[in-house]
């Protein structure tokens, strides 16, 4: 059974050029006396009073050189990767720029997957790596619903595209925004899976005045999972899955805290008078989790993974690494990445008595769900 990584990011060279050309968040630049480039993607990271080493994160070839991605795959025994543009995607672009930017980036991703794009690829590599890369496309959300729907339809015709990646803000007002309905309809009609990924985390006042003293631990460990949980709960409460019963989403980081809190969310709905009026029949949180939601296995522990399995079923969970984020802390990028090892161990520990289910999470589920045939 092949090993498939469905949560693995890339900043294509053209996107890197865009970030390097910018002077406001998001951007890439160096901060003397440092000589390496740093990626600044959140306003809270853009403080002149912060030491250069705590502003954003270092960014090197692992982020944009596809040959480094393939080498990482070889080193960790990964047969197939479904690559996606990392946050913040194109959320920051002006509406008149977003449509063309999305088309260009998606064509670049498609060419990379086909073996004709990306630095480090040559004819020999093309033959060797044929069928190893697929992608989730990016949407021009700031361009408006009509432009987004047109790009969804176009993506469906690109042979290596297996869905789209999207953040939690939608068109700027969250994923419960009724203005997203034409986009949800297009995604459903074209059977395009949505890889839902966090970016903005929680307000700084929630994390506390000393949050920046703890590096990126608070926003990444807590902010990201809770952002996902809140976004999906808003979709549930607003009836998105009552209106679009065939809309399928893949939730990053094993659904945040949604699998753990699903029972509490459902109980609160059942006891809230706002939802007691006899209106349209509401689908339960559990029904959506088991019929419309897929989860990645980027959870780093069998404890969390077991909760995800209990919530959605082992046949709806797919392995991921979150590469190139969480590199080895010693800077030895050519060695084993602990983030890969811990996710792999979590699957084996959670399903040590069910090899078929474990094999499914490691690769079989993705092969089936995403139709990953070369």
Coordinates of C-alpha atoms in Angstrom, one line a residue:
X1 CA 0.0 0.0 0.0
X2 CA 1.5 3.4 -1.0
X3 CA 2.2 6.1 1.6
X4 CA 0.2 9.3 0.7
X5 CA 0.8 12.7 2.2
X6 CA -2.3 14.9 1.7
X7 CA -1.2 17.8 4.0
X8 CA 2.0 19.1 2.4
X9 CA 2.6 22.7 1.4
X10 CA 4.6 24.6 -1.2
X11 CA 5.2 28.3 -2.1
X12 CA 5.7 28.2 -5.8
X13 CA 8.5 30.4 -7.2
X14 CA 6.0 33.0 -8.6
X15 CA 4.3 33.2 -5.2
X16 CA 7.7 33.7 -3.5
X17 CA 8.4 36.6 -6.0
X18 CA 5.1 38.1 -5.0
X19 CA 5.9 37.9 -1.3
X20 CA 9.4 39.3 -1.8
X21 CA 7.9 42.3 -3.7
X22 CA 5.6 43.3 -0.8
X23 CA 6.3 45.7 2.0
X24 CA 3.2 44.9 4.2
X25 CA 2.1 41.5 5.6
X26 CA 2.4 39.0 4.1
X27 CA 6.0 39.4 2.9
X28 CA 9.5 37.9 2.8
X29 CA 12.6 39.8 3.7
X30 CA 15.8 39.7 5.8
X31 CA 16.2 41.5 9.1
X32 CA 19.8 42.6 9.7
X33 CA 22.0 41.4 11.3
X34 CA 20.3 38.2 10.2
X35 CA 21.2 37.1 6.6
X36 CA 18.5 34.6 6.0
X37 CA 15.0 35.3 4.7
X38 CA 12.1 35.3 7.0
X39 CA 8.4 34.8 6.2
X40 CA 6.0 37.2 7.9
X41 CA 2.4 36.1 7.4
X42 CA 0.5 37.5 10.4
X43 CA 0.2 41.2 11.5
X44 CA 1.3 40.2 15.1
X45 CA 4.7 39.1 13.7
X46 CA 5.4 42.5 12.1
X47 CA 6.7 44.4 15.1
X48 CA 9.9 46.4 14.8
X49 CA 10.4 46.0 18.6
X50 CA 10.7 42.2 18.3
X51 CA 14.1 40.6 17.9
X52 CA 14.8 39.5 14.3
X53 CA 14.8 35.8 15.2
X54 CA 11.2 36.0 16.6
X55 CA 9.7 37.8 13.6
X56 CA 8.0 35.3 11.4
X57 CA 9.9 32.1 10.6
X58 CA 13.0 31.2 8.5
X59 CA 12.1 30.3 4.9
X60 CA 14.4 28.4 2.7
X61 CA 14.4 26.1 -0.4
X62 CA 12.2 23.5 1.3
X63 CA 9.3 25.9 0.9
X64 CA 9.6 26.6 -2.8
X65 CA 12.0 24.1 -4.5
X66 CA 9.9 21.1 -5.6
X67 CA 13.1 18.9 -5.9
X68 CA 13.4 19.4 -2.1
X69 CA 9.9 18.2 -1.7
X70 CA 10.6 15.1 -3.7
X71 CA 13.8 14.5 -1.7
X72 CA 11.8 14.8 1.5
X73 CA 9.3 12.2 0.2
X74 CA 12.1 9.8 -0.7
X75 CA 13.8 10.2 2.7
X76 CA 10.5 9.4 4.5
X77 CA 9.2 6.7 2.2
X78 CA 6.3 8.8 0.9
X79 CA 5.1 7.7 -2.5
X80 CA 2.5 10.4 -3.4
X81 CA 2.0 13.9 -2.1
X82 CA -1.0 16.2 -2.7
X83 CA 0.6 19.6 -2.6
X84 CA -1.2 22.8 -1.7
X85 CA -0.3 26.5 -1.5
X86 CA 0.4 27.4 2.1
X87 CA -1.4 30.2 4.0
X88 CA -2.3 33.0 3.5
X89 CA -3.1 31.9 -0.1
X90 CA -4.4 34.9 -2.1
X91 CA -6.7 36.3 0.6
X92 CA -4.7 39.6 0.7
X93 CA -4.9 40.5 -3.0
X94 CA -7.1 43.2 -4.4
X95 CA -10.2 41.9 -6.2
X96 CA -8.9 42.9 -9.6
X97 CA -5.7 41.0 -9.2
X98 CA -6.9 37.8 -7.6
X99 CA -8.5 36.0 -10.5
X100 CA -5.5 36.1 -12.8
X101 CA -3.2 35.3 -9.9
X102 CA -5.2 32.2 -9.0
X103 CA -5.2 31.0 -12.7
X104 CA -1.5 31.5 -13.0
X105 CA -0.7 29.8 -9.7
X106 CA -3.0 26.8 -10.4
X107 CA -1.4 26.4 -13.8
X108 CA 2.0 26.5 -12.1
X109 CA 1.0 23.8 -9.6
X110 CA -0.5 21.7 -12.4
X111 CA 2.8 21.9 -14.4
X112 CA 4.8 21.0 -11.3
X113 CA 2.6 17.9 -10.8
X114 CA 2.9 16.9 -14.4
X115 CA 6.7 17.0 -14.1
X116 CA 7.4 20.0 -16.3
X117 CA 7.6 22.8 -13.7
X118 CA 9.7 23.6 -10.6
X119 CA 13.4 24.1 -10.1
X120 CA 15.4 20.9 -10.0
X121 CA 13.3 19.0 -12.4
X122 CA 14.9 17.5 -15.5
X123 CA 13.9 14.8 -17.9
X124 CA 15.2 11.9 -15.8
X125 CA 13.4 13.2 -12.8
X126 CA 10.2 13.7 -14.8
X127 CA 10.1 10.0 -15.6
X128 CA 11.1 8.9 -12.1
X129 CA 8.5 11.1 -10.4
X130 CA 5.6 10.7 -12.8
X131 CA 2.4 10.2 -10.9
X132 CA 3.9 11.2 -7.5
X133 CA 2.4 14.7 -7.2
X134 CA -1.2 15.9 -7.2
X135 CA -2.6 19.2 -5.9
X136 CA -5.3 21.2 -4.2
X137 CA -5.9 24.4 -6.2
X138 CA -6.1 27.9 -4.8
X139 CA -9.2 30.2 -5.1
X140 CA -9.4 33.9 -5.8
X141 CA -11.7 34.6 -2.9
X142 CA -11.3 38.4 -3.0
X143 CA -12.4 38.5 -6.6
X144 CA -16.0 37.6 -5.8
X145 CA -18.2 34.6 -6.2
X146 CA -18.6 34.5 -10.0
X147 CA -14.8 34.6 -10.5
X148 CA -14.3 31.9 -7.9
X149 CA -17.0 29.7 -9.4
X150 CA -15.4 30.0 -12.8
X151 CA -12.0 28.9 -11.4
X152 CA -13.6 25.9 -9.7
X153 CA -15.0 24.8 -13.0
X154 CA -11.7 25.3 -14.7
X155 CA -9.8 23.4 -12.0
X156 CA -12.0 20.4 -12.5
X157 CA -10.5 20.0 -15.9
X158 CA -6.9 20.0 -14.8
X159 CA -5.8 16.4 -14.5
X160 CA -3.7 16.7 -11.3
X161 CA -6.1 18.8 -9.3
X162 CA -8.0 16.9 -6.5
X163 CA -9.8 19.8 -4.8
X164 CA -9.2 23.2 -3.4
X165 CA -7.6 24.7 -0.3
X166 CA -9.4 27.4 1.5
X167 CA -9.0 29.4 4.7
X168 CA -11.6 30.2 7.3
X169 CA -12.5 33.8 6.3
X170 CA -14.2 33.0 3.0
X171 CA -15.1 36.2 1.3
X172 CA -14.1 38.1 4.4
X173 CA -17.0 37.4 6.7
X174 CA -16.4 33.8 7.6
X175 CA -17.7 30.5 6.2
X176 CA -21.3 31.0 7.4
X177 CA -21.6 34.0 5.0
X178 CA -24.7 33.5 2.7
X179 CA -22.7 35.1 -0.1
X180 CA -20.6 31.9 -0.2
X181 CA -23.6 29.8 -1.3
X182 CA -22.8 30.1 -5.0
X183 CA -19.3 28.9 -4.3
X184 CA -20.5 26.0 -2.2
X185 CA -22.9 25.1 -5.0
X186 CA -20.1 25.2 -7.5
X187 CA -17.8 23.0 -5.3
X188 CA -20.7 20.6 -4.7
X189 CA -21.7 20.4 -8.4
X190 CA -18.1 19.8 -9.5
X191 CA -17.5 17.3 -6.7
X192 CA -14.4 19.3 -5.5
X193 CA -13.2 18.5 -2.0
X194 CA -12.4 21.6 0.1
X195 CA -9.2 21.3 2.2
X196 CA -10.1 23.7 5.0
X197 CA -7.0 25.2 6.7
X198 CA -6.6 27.8 9.4
X199 CA -4.4 30.9 9.2
X200 CA -5.6 33.7 11.5
X201 CA -5.8 31.8 14.8
X202 CA -7.4 33.6 17.8
X203 CA -7.3 37.3 18.7
X204 CA -4.1 38.2 20.6
X205 CA -6.1 39.3 23.6
X206 CA -7.4 35.8 24.0
X207 CA -3.9 34.3 23.9
X208 CA -2.8 36.8 26.5
X209 CA -0.3 39.7 26.7
X210 CA 2.7 37.4 27.1
X211 CA 1.8 35.0 24.2
X212 CA 4.7 36.3 22.1
X213 CA 7.1 35.4 24.8
X214 CA 6.4 31.7 24.0
X215 CA 7.4 31.8 20.4
X216 CA 4.8 30.3 18.0
X217 CA 3.4 27.7 20.5
X218 CA 0.2 29.5 21.5
X219 CA -1.0 30.5 18.0
X220 CA 0.0 27.2 16.4
X221 CA -0.9 24.7 19.1
X222 CA -4.1 26.4 20.2
X223 CA -5.0 29.2 17.8
X224 CA -5.1 27.1 14.7
X225 CA -7.2 24.2 16.0
X226 CA -9.7 26.5 17.6
X227 CA -9.9 28.6 14.5
X228 CA -10.9 25.5 12.5
X229 CA -13.4 24.4 15.2
X230 CA -15.1 27.8 15.3
X231 CA -15.3 28.1 11.5
X232 CA -16.8 24.7 11.0
X233 CA -19.2 25.2 13.9
X234 CA -20.4 28.4 12.2
X235 CA -21.0 26.4 9.0
X236 CA -23.0 23.8 11.0
X237 CA -25.1 26.4 12.9
X238 CA -25.9 28.4 9.7
X239 CA -27.1 25.3 7.9
X240 CA -24.5 25.1 5.2
X241 CA -24.7 21.3 5.2
X242 CA -28.5 21.4 5.3
X243 CA -28.4 23.3 2.0
X244 CA -25.4 21.6 0.4
X245 CA -25.6 17.9 1.5
X246 CA -22.9 16.8 -0.9
X247 CA -20.3 19.4 0.0
X248 CA -17.3 17.6 1.3
X249 CA -14.5 19.1 3.4
X250 CA -11.1 17.9 4.6
X251 CA -10.3 19.5 7.9
X252 CA -6.6 20.2 8.7
X253 CA -5.0 19.1 12.0
X254 CA -7.6 16.3 12.6
X255 CA -10.4 18.8 12.7
X256 CA -8.9 21.0 15.4
X257 CA -10.9 20.3 18.5
X258 CA -14.2 19.5 16.6
X259 CA -14.1 15.7 17.2
X260 CA -13.6 16.2 20.9
X261 CA -16.2 18.9 21.3
X262 CA -18.8 17.5 18.8
X263 CA -21.0 16.1 21.6
X264 CA -20.9 19.4 23.6
X265 CA -21.8 21.4 20.5
X266 CA -24.7 19.1 19.7
X267 CA -26.0 19.3 23.3
X268 CA -25.8 23.1 23.3
X269 CA -27.8 23.2 20.1
X270 CA -30.4 20.8 21.5
X271 CA -30.9 23.0 24.6
X272 CA -30.9 26.4 22.9
X273 CA -34.3 27.9 22.3
X274 CA -33.0 29.5 19.1
X275 CA -33.0 26.1 17.4
X276 CA -36.3 24.8 18.8
X277 CA -38.5 26.4 16.2
X278 CA -39.9 23.8 13.8
X279 CA -38.1 25.0 10.8
X280 CA -36.1 23.0 8.2
X281 CA -34.9 19.7 9.6
X282 CA -31.3 20.2 10.9
X283 CA -28.6 17.6 10.4
X284 CA -26.7 16.7 13.5
X285 CA -23.0 17.4 14.0
X286 CA -22.4 13.7 14.1
X287 CA -24.1 13.1 10.8
X288 CA -22.0 15.8 9.0
X289 CA -18.8 14.4 10.6
X290 CA -19.5 11.0 9.3
X291 CA -20.8 11.9 5.8
X292 CA -19.3 15.2 4.7
X293 CA -16.1 15.6 6.7
X294 CA -12.7 14.0 6.2
X295 CA -9.9 14.6 8.6
X296 CA -6.1 14.5 8.2
X297 CA -3.9 12.7 10.7
X298 CA -1.7 15.6 11.5
X299 CA -2.3 15.3 15.3
X300 CA 1.0 14.0 16.6
X301 CA -0.6 11.6 19.2
X302 CA -2.6 8.5 19.2
X303 CA -4.9 10.1 21.9
X304 CA -6.2 12.8 19.5
X305 CA -6.2 10.4 16.6
X306 CA -8.4 7.9 18.4
X307 CA -10.9 10.8 19.0
X308 CA -10.8 11.6 15.3
X309 CA -11.4 8.0 14.4
X310 CA -14.3 7.7 16.8
X311 CA -15.9 10.9 15.4
X312 CA -15.6 10.3 11.6
X313 CA -14.4 6.7 11.1
X314 CA -10.9 5.4 10.3
X315 CA -12.0 5.2 6.6
X316 CA -12.3 9.0 6.4
X317 CA -8.9 9.9 7.8
X318 CA -5.7 10.5 5.7
X319 CA -2.1 10.8 6.6
X320 CA -0.2 14.1 6.4
X321 CA 3.1 15.7 7.4
X322 CA 2.5 19.5 7.2
X323 CA 5.9 19.8 5.4
X324 CA 7.8 22.1 5.1
X325 CA 6.6 23.4 8.5
X326 CA 7.9 21.9 11.7
X327 CA 11.4 21.1 10.4
X328 CA 14.0 19.5 12.7
X329 CA 14.8 22.1 15.4
X330 CA 18.6 21.4 15.0
X331 CA 18.4 22.7 11.4
X332 CA 19.4 19.4 9.9
X333 CA 16.7 19.3 7.2
X334 CA 18.3 16.3 5.5
X335 CA 17.6 14.1 8.5
X336 CA 14.4 12.6 9.9
X337 CA 11.6 15.0 10.5
X338 CA 10.1 14.3 14.0
X339 CA 6.8 15.7 12.8
X340 CA 6.6 12.9 10.3
X341 CA 7.7 10.2 12.8
X342 CA 5.2 11.2 15.5
X343 CA 2.2 11.3 13.0
X344 CA 3.2 7.8 11.7
X345 CA 3.6 6.5 15.2
X346 CA 0.2 7.8 16.2
X347 CA -1.4 5.8 13.5
X348 CA 0.4 2.6 14.4
X349 CA -0.4 3.0 18.1
X350 CA -4.0 4.0 17.6
X351 CA -4.7 1.1 15.3
X352 CA -2.1 -1.5 16.3
X353 CA -4.8 -4.2 16.3
X354 CA -6.2 -3.2 12.9
X355 CA -3.6 -3.2 10.2
X356 CA -6.1 -2.7 7.4
X357 CA -7.4 0.5 9.0
X358 CA -3.9 1.7 9.7
X359 CA -2.9 1.1 6.0
X360 CA -6.0 2.9 5.0
X361 CA -5.0 6.1 6.9
X362 CA -1.4 5.9 5.7
X363 CA -2.4 5.7 2.1
X364 CA -5.3 3.6 1.0
X365 CA -8.0 6.1 2.0
X366 CA -6.4 8.9 0.1
X367 CA -6.0 6.7 -3.0
X368 CA -9.7 5.9 -2.9
X369 CA -11.1 9.3 -1.8
X370 CA -8.9 11.4 -4.1
X371 CA -8.7 9.0 -7.0
X372 CA -4.9 9.2 -7.0
X373 CA -4.1 7.4 -10.2
X374 CA -1.3 8.6 -12.5

